[in-house]
Tab-separated table of C-alpha atoms in Angstrom:
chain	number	residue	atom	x	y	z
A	171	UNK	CA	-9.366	52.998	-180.042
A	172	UNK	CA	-7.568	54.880	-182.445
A	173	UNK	CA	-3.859	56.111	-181.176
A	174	UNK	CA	-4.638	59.324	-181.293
A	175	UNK	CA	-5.896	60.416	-177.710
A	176	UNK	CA	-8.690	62.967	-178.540
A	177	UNK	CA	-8.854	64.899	-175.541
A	178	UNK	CA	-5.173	65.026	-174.931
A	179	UNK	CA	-5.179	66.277	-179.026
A	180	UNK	CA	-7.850	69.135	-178.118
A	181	UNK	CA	-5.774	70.090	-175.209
A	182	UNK	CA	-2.666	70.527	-176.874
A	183	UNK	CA	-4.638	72.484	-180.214
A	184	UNK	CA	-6.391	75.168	-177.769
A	185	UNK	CA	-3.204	75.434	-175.578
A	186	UNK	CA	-1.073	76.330	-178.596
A	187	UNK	CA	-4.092	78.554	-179.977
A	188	UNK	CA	-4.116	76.665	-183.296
A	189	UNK	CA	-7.104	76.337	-185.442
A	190	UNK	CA	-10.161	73.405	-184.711
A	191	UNK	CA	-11.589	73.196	-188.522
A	192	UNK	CA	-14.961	70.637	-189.044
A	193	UNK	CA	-14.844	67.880	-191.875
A	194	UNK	CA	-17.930	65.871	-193.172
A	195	UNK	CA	-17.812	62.616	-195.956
A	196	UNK	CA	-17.368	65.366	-198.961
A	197	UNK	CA	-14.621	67.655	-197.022
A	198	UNK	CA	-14.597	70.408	-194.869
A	199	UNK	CA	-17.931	72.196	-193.339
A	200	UNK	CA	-18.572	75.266	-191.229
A	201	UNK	CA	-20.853	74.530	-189.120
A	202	UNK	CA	-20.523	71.827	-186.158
A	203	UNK	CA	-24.104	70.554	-186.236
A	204	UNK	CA	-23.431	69.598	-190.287
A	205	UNK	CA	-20.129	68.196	-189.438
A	206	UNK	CA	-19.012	64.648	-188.536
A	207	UNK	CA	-15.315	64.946	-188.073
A	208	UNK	CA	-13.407	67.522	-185.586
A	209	UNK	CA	-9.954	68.323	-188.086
A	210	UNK	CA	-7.478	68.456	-185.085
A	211	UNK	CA	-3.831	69.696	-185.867
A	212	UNK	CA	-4.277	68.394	-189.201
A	213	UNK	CA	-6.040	65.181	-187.799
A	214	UNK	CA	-9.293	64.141	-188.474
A	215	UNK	CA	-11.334	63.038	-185.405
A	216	UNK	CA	-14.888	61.496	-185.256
A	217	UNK	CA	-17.020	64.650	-183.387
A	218	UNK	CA	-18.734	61.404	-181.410
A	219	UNK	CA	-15.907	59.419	-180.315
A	220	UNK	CA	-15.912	59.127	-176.466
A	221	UNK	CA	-13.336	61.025	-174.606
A	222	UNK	CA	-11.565	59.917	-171.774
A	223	UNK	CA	-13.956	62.381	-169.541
A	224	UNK	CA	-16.020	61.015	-167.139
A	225	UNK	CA	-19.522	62.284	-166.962
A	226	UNK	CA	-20.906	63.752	-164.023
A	227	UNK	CA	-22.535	61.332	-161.665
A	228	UNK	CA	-20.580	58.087	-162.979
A	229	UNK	CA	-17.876	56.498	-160.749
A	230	UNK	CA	-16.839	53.391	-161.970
A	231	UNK	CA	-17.336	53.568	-166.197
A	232	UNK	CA	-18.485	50.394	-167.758
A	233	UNK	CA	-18.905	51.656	-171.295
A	234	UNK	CA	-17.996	54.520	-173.952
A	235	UNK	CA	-21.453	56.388	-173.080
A	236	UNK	CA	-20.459	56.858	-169.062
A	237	UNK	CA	-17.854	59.296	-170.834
A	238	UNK	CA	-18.034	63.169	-172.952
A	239	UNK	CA	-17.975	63.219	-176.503
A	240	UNK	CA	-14.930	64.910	-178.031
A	241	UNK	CA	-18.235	67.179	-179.629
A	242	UNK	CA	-19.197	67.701	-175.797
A	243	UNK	CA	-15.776	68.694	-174.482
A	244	UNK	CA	-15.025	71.165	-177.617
A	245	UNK	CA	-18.994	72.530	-177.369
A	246	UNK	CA	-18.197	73.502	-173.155
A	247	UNK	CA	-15.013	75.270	-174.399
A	248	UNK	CA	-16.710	76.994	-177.451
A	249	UNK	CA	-19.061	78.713	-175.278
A	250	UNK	CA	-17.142	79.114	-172.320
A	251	UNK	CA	-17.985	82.671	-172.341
A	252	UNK	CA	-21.815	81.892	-172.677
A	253	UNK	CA	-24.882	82.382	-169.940
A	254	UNK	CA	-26.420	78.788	-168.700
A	255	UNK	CA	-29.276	79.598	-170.504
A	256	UNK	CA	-27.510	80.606	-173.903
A	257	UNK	CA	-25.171	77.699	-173.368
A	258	UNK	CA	-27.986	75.353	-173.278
A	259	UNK	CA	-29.599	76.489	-175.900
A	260	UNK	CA	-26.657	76.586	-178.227
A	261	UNK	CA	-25.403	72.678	-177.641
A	262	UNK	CA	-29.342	71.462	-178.304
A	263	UNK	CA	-28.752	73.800	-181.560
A	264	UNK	CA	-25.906	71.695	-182.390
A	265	UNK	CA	-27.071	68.604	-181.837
A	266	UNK	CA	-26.254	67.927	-178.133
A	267	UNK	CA	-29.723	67.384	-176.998
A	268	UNK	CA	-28.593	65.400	-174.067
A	269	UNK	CA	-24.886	64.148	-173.242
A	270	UNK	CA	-23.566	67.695	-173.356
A	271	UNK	CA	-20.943	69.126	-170.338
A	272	UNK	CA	-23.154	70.394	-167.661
A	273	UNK	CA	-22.907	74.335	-166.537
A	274	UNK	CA	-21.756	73.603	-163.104
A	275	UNK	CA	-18.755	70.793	-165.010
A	276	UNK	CA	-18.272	73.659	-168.037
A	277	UNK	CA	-15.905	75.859	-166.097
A	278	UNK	CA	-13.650	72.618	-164.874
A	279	UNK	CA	-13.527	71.332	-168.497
A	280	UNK	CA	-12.419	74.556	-169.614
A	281	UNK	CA	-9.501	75.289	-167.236
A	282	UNK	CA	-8.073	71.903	-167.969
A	283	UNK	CA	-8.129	71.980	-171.552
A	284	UNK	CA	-6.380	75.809	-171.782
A	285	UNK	CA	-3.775	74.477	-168.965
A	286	UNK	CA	-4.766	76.567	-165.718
A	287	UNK	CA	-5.536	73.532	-163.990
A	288	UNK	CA	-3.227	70.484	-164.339
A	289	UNK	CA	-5.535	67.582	-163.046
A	290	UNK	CA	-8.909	66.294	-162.710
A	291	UNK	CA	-10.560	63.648	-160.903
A	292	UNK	CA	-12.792	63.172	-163.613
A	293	UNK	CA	-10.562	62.393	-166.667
A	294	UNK	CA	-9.762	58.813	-166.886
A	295	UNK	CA	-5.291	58.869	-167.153
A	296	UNK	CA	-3.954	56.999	-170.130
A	297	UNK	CA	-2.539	53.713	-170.308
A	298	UNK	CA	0.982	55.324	-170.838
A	299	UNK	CA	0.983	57.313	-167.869
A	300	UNK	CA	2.284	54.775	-165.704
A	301	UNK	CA	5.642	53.970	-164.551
A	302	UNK	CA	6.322	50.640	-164.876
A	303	UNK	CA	7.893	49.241	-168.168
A	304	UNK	CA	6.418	47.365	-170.804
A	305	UNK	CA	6.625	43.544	-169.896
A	306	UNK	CA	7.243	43.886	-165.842
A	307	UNK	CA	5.634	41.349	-163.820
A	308	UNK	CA	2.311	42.250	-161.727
A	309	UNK	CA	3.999	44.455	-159.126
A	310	UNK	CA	2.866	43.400	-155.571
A	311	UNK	CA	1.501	45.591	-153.191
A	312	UNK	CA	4.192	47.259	-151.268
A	313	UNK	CA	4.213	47.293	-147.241
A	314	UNK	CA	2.508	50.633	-147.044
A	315	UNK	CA	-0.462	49.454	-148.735
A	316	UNK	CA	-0.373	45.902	-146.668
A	317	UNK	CA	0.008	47.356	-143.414
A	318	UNK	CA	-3.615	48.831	-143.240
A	319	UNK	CA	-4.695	44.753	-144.600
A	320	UNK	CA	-2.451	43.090	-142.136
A	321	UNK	CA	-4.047	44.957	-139.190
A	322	UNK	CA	-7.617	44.550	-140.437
A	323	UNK	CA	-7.026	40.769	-140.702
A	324	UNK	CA	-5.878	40.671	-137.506
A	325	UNK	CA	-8.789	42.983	-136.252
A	326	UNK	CA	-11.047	40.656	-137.794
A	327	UNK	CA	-9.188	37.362	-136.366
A	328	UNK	CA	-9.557	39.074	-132.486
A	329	UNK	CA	-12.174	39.347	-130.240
A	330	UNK	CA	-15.713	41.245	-131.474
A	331	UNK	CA	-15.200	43.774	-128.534
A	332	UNK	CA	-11.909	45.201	-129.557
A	333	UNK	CA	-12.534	45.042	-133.477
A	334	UNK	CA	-12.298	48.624	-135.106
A	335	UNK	CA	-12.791	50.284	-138.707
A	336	UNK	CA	-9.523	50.646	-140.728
A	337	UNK	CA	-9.645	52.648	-143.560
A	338	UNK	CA	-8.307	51.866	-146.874
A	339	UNK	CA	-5.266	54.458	-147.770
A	340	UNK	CA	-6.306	54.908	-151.518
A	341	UNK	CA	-10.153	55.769	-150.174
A	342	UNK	CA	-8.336	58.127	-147.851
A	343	UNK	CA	-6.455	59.871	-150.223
A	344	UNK	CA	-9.826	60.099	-152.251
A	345	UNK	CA	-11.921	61.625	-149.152
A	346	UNK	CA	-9.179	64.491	-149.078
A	347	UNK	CA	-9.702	65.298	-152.625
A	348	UNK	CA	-12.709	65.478	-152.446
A	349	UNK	CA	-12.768	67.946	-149.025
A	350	UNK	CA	-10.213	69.949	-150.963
A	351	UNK	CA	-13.244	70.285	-153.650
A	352	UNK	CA	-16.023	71.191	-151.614
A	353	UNK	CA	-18.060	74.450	-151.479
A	354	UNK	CA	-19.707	75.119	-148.339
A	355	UNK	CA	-23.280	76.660	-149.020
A	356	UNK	CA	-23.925	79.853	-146.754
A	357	UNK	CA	-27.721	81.393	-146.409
A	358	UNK	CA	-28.219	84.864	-145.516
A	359	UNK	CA	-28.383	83.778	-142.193
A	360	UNK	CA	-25.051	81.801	-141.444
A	361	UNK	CA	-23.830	85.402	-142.895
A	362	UNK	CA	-25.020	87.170	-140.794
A	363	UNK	CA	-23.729	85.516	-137.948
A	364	UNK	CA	-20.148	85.536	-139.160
A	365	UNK	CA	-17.171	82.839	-138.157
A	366	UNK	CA	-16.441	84.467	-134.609
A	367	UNK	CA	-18.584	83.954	-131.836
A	368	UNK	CA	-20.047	87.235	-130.593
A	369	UNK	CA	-20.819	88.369	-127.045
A	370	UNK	CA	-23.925	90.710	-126.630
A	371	UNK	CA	-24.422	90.175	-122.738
A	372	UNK	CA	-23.336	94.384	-122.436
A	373	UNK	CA	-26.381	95.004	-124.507
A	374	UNK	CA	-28.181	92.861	-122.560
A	375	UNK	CA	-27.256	94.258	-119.222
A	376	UNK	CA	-28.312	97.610	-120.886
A	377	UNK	CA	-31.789	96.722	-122.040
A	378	UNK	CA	-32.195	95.015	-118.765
A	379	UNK	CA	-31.703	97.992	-117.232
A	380	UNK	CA	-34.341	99.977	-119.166
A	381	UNK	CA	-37.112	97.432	-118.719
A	382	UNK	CA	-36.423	97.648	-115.063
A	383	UNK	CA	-36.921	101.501	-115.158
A	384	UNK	CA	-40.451	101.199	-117.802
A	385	UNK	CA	-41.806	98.483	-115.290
A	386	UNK	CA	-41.331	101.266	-112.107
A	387	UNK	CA	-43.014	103.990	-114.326
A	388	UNK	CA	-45.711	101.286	-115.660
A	389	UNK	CA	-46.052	101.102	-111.329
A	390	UNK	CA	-46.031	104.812	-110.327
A	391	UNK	CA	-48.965	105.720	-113.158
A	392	UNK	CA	-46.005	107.462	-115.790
A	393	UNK	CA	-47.074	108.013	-119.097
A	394	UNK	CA	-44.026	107.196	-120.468
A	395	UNK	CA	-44.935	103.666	-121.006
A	396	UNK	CA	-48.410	104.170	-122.795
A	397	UNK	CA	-46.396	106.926	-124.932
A	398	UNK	CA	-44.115	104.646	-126.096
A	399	UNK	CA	-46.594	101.735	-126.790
A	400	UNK	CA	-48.429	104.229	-129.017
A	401	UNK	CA	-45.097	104.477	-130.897
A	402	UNK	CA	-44.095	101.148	-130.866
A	403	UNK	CA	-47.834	100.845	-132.451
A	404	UNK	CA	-46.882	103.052	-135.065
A	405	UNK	CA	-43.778	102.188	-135.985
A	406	UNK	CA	-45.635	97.913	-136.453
A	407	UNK	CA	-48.057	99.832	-138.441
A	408	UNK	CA	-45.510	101.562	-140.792
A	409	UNK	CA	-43.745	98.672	-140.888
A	410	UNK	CA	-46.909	96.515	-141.875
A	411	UNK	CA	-47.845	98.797	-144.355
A	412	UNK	CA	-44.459	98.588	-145.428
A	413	UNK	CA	-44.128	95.204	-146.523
A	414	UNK	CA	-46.840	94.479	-148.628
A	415	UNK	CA	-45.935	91.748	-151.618
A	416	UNK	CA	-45.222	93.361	-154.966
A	417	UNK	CA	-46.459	92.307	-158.510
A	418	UNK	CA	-44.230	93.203	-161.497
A	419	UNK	CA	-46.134	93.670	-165.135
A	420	UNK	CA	-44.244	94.160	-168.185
A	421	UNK	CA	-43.770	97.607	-169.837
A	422	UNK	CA	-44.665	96.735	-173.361
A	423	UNK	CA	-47.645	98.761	-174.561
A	424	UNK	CA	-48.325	95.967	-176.779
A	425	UNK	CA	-48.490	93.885	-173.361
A	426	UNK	CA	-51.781	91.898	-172.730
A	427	UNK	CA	-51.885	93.539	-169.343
A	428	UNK	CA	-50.859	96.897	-168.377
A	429	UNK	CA	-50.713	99.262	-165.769
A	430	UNK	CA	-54.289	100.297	-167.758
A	431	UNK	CA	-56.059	97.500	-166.690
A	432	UNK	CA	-54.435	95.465	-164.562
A	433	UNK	CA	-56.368	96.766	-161.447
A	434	UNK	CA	-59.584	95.666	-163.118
A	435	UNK	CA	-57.875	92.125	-164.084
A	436	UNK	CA	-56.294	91.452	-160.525
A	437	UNK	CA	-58.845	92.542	-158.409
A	438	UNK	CA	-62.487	92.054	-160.057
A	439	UNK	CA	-61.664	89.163	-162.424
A	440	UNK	CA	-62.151	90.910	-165.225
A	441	UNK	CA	-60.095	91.077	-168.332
A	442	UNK	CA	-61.053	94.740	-170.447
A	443	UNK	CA	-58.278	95.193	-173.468
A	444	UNK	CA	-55.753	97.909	-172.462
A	445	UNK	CA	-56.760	99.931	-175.635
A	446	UNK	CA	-59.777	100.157	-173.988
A	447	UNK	CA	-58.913	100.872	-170.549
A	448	UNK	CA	-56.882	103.885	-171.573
A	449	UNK	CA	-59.399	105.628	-173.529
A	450	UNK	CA	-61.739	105.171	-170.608
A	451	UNK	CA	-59.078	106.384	-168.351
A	452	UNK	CA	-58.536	109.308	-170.785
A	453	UNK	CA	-62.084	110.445	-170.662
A	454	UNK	CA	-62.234	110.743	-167.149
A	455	UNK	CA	-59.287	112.821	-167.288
A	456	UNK	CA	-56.371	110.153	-166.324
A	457	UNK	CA	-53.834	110.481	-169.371
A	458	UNK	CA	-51.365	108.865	-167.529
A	459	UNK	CA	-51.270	105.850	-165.150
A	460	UNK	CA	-49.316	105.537	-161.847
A	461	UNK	CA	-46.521	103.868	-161.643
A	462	UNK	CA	-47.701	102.036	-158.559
A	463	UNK	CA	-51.248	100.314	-157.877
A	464	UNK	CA	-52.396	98.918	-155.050
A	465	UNK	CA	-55.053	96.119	-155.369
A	466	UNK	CA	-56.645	94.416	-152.862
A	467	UNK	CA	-57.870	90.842	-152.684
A	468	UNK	CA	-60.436	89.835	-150.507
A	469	UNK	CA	-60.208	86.507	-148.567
A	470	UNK	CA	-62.900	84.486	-146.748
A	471	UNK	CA	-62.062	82.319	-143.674
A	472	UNK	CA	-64.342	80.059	-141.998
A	473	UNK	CA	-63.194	78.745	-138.791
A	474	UNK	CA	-64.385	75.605	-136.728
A	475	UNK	CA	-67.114	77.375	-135.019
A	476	UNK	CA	-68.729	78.005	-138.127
A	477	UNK	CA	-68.050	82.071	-138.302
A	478	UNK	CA	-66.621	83.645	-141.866
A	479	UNK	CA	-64.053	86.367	-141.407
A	480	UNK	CA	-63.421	88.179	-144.433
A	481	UNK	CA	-60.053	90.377	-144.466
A	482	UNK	CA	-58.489	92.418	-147.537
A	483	UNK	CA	-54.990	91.385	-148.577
A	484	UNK	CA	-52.597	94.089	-150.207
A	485	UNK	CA	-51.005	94.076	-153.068
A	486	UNK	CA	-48.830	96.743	-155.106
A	487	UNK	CA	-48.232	96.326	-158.658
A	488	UNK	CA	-45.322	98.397	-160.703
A	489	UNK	CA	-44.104	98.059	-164.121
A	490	UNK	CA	-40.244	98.860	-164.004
A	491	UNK	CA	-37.597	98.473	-161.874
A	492	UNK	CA	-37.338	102.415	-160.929
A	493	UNK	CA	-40.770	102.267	-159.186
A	494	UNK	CA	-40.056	99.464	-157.653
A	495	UNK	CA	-36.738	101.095	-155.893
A	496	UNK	CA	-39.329	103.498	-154.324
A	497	UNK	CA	-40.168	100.468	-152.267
A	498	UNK	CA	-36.682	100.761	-150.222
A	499	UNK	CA	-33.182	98.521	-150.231
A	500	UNK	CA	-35.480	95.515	-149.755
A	501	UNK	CA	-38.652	95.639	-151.953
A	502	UNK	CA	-36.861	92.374	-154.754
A	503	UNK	CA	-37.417	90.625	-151.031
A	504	UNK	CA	-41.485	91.391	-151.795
A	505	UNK	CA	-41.646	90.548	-155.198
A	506	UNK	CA	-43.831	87.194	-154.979
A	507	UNK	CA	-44.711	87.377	-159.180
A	508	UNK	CA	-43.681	88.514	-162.569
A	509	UNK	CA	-46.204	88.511	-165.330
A	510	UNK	CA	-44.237	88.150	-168.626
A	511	UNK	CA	-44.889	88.531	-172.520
A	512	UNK	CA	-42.249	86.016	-173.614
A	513	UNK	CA	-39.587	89.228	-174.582
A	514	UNK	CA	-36.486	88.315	-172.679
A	515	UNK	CA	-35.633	92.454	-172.696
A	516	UNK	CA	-38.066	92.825	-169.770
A	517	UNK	CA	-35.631	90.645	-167.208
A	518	UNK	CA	-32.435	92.913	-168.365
A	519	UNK	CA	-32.902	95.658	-165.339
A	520	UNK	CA	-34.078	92.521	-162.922
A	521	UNK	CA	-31.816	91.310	-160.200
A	522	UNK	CA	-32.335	88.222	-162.070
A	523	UNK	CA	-31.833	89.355	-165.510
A	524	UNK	CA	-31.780	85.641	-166.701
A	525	UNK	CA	-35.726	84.655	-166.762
A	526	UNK	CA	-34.282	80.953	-165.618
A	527	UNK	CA	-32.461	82.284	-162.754
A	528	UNK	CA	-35.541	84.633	-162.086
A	529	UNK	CA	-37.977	81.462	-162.071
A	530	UNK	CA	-36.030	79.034	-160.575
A	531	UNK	CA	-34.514	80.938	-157.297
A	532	UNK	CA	-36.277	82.501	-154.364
A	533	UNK	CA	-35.744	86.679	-153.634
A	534	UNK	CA	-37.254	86.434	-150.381
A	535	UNK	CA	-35.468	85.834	-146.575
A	536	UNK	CA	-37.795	82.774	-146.888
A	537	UNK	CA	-36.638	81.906	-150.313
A	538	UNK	CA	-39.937	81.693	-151.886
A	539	UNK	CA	-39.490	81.136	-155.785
A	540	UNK	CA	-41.039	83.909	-157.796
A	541	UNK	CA	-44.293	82.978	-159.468
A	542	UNK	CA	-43.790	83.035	-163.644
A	543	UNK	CA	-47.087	83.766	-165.358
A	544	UNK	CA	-47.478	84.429	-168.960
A	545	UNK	CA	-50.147	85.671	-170.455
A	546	UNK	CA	-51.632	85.955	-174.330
A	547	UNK	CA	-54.314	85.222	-176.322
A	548	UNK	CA	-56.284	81.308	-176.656
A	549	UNK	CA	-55.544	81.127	-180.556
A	550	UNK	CA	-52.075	82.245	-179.871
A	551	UNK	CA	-49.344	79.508	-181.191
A	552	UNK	CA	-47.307	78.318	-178.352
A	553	UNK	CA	-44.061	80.649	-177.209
A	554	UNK	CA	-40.879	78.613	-177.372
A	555	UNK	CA	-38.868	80.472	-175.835
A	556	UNK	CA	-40.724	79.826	-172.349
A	557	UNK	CA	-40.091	76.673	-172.647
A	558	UNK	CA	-37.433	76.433	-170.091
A	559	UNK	CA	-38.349	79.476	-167.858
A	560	UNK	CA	-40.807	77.275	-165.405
A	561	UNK	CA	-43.825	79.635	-166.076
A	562	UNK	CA	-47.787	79.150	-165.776
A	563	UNK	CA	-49.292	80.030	-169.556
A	564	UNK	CA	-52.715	82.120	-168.667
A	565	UNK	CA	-54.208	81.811	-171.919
C-alpha cells in the first residue's frame, strides 16, 4: 500500500477547500468517468484504490473489495447535495455501477470527510494510530480486561447451576455504540399515542353516563334514540361516500389517457384515442372535461351456496393535485394509483415528488404502496427512465 493514506489525503484536501483535479496515462482529464487517477494536493492517486472504509454490511474485512473506493468516497461527497434518485443515477454515469456509498451511508461519509464528525465505526484506524512504540514487546492484557476472563473461567470450572453469562468489555463498549446510533422507527400510530401515558376514564364516566340516559329513552318509547340513529346513518353514509379510492392521470394533452377518455378506458375496457374522445365530447356540447370522474367497477361474488352478488365499486379519477385537495386534508391517504407517461414533471406537485419515493412507499394509514402504471403505445421503444420507478408498462 502506497504511504500515502487516501482517505486521510481526501479528508485533509476538502477540509482545507483545495482543489481535487482528475489525471489519466496522457495527463490531466475533466471528467471522472474518463479519468484513472484522483490528483490529490498535488498527489496522484489511483481513482480504484481501496480506502480504508468499510462497506456497509461487512464486519470483519478479509480483502480490498469489503472496503470503498477512493472513486466511491469522493463520488458520495460530490453529490452530497443530490436526491437518491439523481445520486444514483449520477455514480452508474460515472462508472460506479455497483460498489458506490449507499444513500442511507452518503450523509455519514460526508460529515467525516468535511470534519463535523470526528469518528466512525466504519473506517478501519491506521497502523500509526496506536500508542505503543515501534519495537515494544506484545503488551499483555491488563487486569481490567482479565478480570471479566478470570471470572468466566471460574464460572465455567463451578457447578452448572450457578454458571452465568459474562460479557466481554470490548463487545460491551461496541453494544453502546451502537445504541448511541440507533433510530427508533415511529408509525402514525405510536404518534399518536405520544410518550406519556394518558388517562381517559373522565370521558368514559361521561359517555357512560349518556348511554345510560339513551337506553331509558330507548325504554320509555323517546324518539330521541331513532333520531339519532338516522343521523348516525347519515353521517356513515357521508363518510362512506367520502372515502372512495382516488386514481391520478397525468395532465399532458399528449398523454395516452386523459380525463377525455379515461372513463371509457377504466370502466368499459375500452381504449378510444383522446383526439377522438374530445371531438365527440365537443359535439355533444362538452368543451371541457371535469376535473373529477367517478367510475365505477362492477364486481361479481359467488359465495359457497352457489348465489352471485354483484356490487359497484367507486372510483374517482383527477388529473392534478388542486382537484385532488377538493377531496379534504386526507384524500393522498386514497390515492391507491398513478398512471404515468414517463415525464418526471408530473410527480413535482406530488407529496412524493420523487417517482421512486412515490412507488416504493405507502400514502395510506394501512401503508399500501401506490400502484405505478405506465402506459404507451406496442411499437413504442422501451422508456429508460422507468427503469427504477417499480411501475407496470400497459403497452
Amino acid at each position: 500500500m502506497s504511504s500515502t493514506d487516501a482517505l486521510l489525503s481526501l479528508r485533509q484536501a476538502i477540509k482545507a477547500k483545495e482543489p481535487i483535479t482528475y489525471a489519466d496515462g496522457n495527463g490531466s482529464c475533466s471528467t471522472l468517468l474518463h479519468a484513472t487517477h484522483l490528483v490529490i494536493s498535488c498527489v496522484s492517486l489511483p481513482k480504484s484504490s481501496p480506502t480504508r472504509y468499510l462497506k456497509t454490511g461487512v464486519t470483519n474485512a478479509t480483502s480490498p473489495s469489503d472496503f470503498f473506493s477512493l472513486e466511491a468516497v469522493y463520488l458520495a461527497w460530490l453529490l452530497r447535495d443530490a436526491g437518491g434518485a439523481e445520486y444514483m443515477k449520477q455514480a452508474r454515469e460515472n462508472g460506479l455501477a455497483v460498489g458506490f456509498v449507499s444513500v442511507t451511508e452518503r450523509k455519514n461519509v460526508v460529515d467525516w470527510l468535511e470534519g463535523r464528525s470526528h469518528e466512525n465505526a466504519r473506517i478501519v484506524p491506521l497502523p500509526s494510530d496506536s500508542t505503543t512504540p515501534p519495537g515494544s514487546p506484545p503488551r499483555l492484557a491488563n487486569a481490567a480486561t482479565l478480570a471479566p476472563r478470570k471470572a468466566h473461567a471460574e464460572l465455567m470450572n463451578s457447578s452448572p447451576s450457578k454458571r452465568r453469562y459474562v460479557a466481554d468489555a470490548h463487545d460491551v463498549e461496541v453494544v453502546k455504540k451502537i445504541r448511541q446510533s440507533e433510530v427508533e422507527l415511529r408509525d402514525r400510530n405510536s404518534v399518536l399515542r405520544g410518550t406519556k401515558p394518558n388517562n381517559f376514564s373522565s370521558i368514559r364516566t361521561v359517555y357512560a353516563e349518556k348511554l345510560k340516559k339513551m337506553k331509558e329513552a330507548s325504554k320509555n318509547g323517546n324518539v330521541a334514540p331513532s333520531v339519532m340513529s338516522t343521523t348516525d346513518a347519515k353521517m356513515q353514509a357521508r363518510k362512506a361516500r367520502n372515502n372512495y379510492p382516488i386514481i391520478m392521470i397525468s395532465s399532458s394533452p399528449t398523454a395516452l389517457i386523459t380525463m377525455h377518455n379515461v372513463k371509457r378506458f377504466l370502466q368499459e375496457s375500452t381504449f378510444e384515442p383522446s383526439q377522438d374522445a374530445r371531438a365527440r365530447a365537443a359535439a355533444e356540447g362538452n368543451t371541457r372535461p371535469e376535473d373529477m370522474i367517478p367510475i365505477y367497477r362492477k364486481r361479481t361474488h359467488i359465495d359457497s351456496s352457489g348465489k352471485e352478488t354483484e356490487t359497484h365499486a367507486r372510483y374517482y379519477i383527477v388529473d392534478s393535485v388542486e382537484a385532488l385537495s377538493k377531496f379534504g386534508a386526507d384524500a393522498w391517504d386514497r390515492v391507491v394509483c398513478v398512471m404515468t407517461t414517463g415525464q418526471a414533471w408530473q410527480f413535482r406537485p406530488y407529496k412524493w415528488n420523487e417517482p421512486i419515493q412515490l412507488f416504493h412507499h405507502g400514502m395510506g394509514s394501512d401503508a399500501l404502496i401506490v400502484k405505478g402504471i405506465y402506459v404507451s403505445w406496442a411499437n413504442d421503444p422501451p422508456n429508460a427512465k422507468i427503469k427504477d420507478w417499480n411501475v407496470m408498462e400497459l403497452k
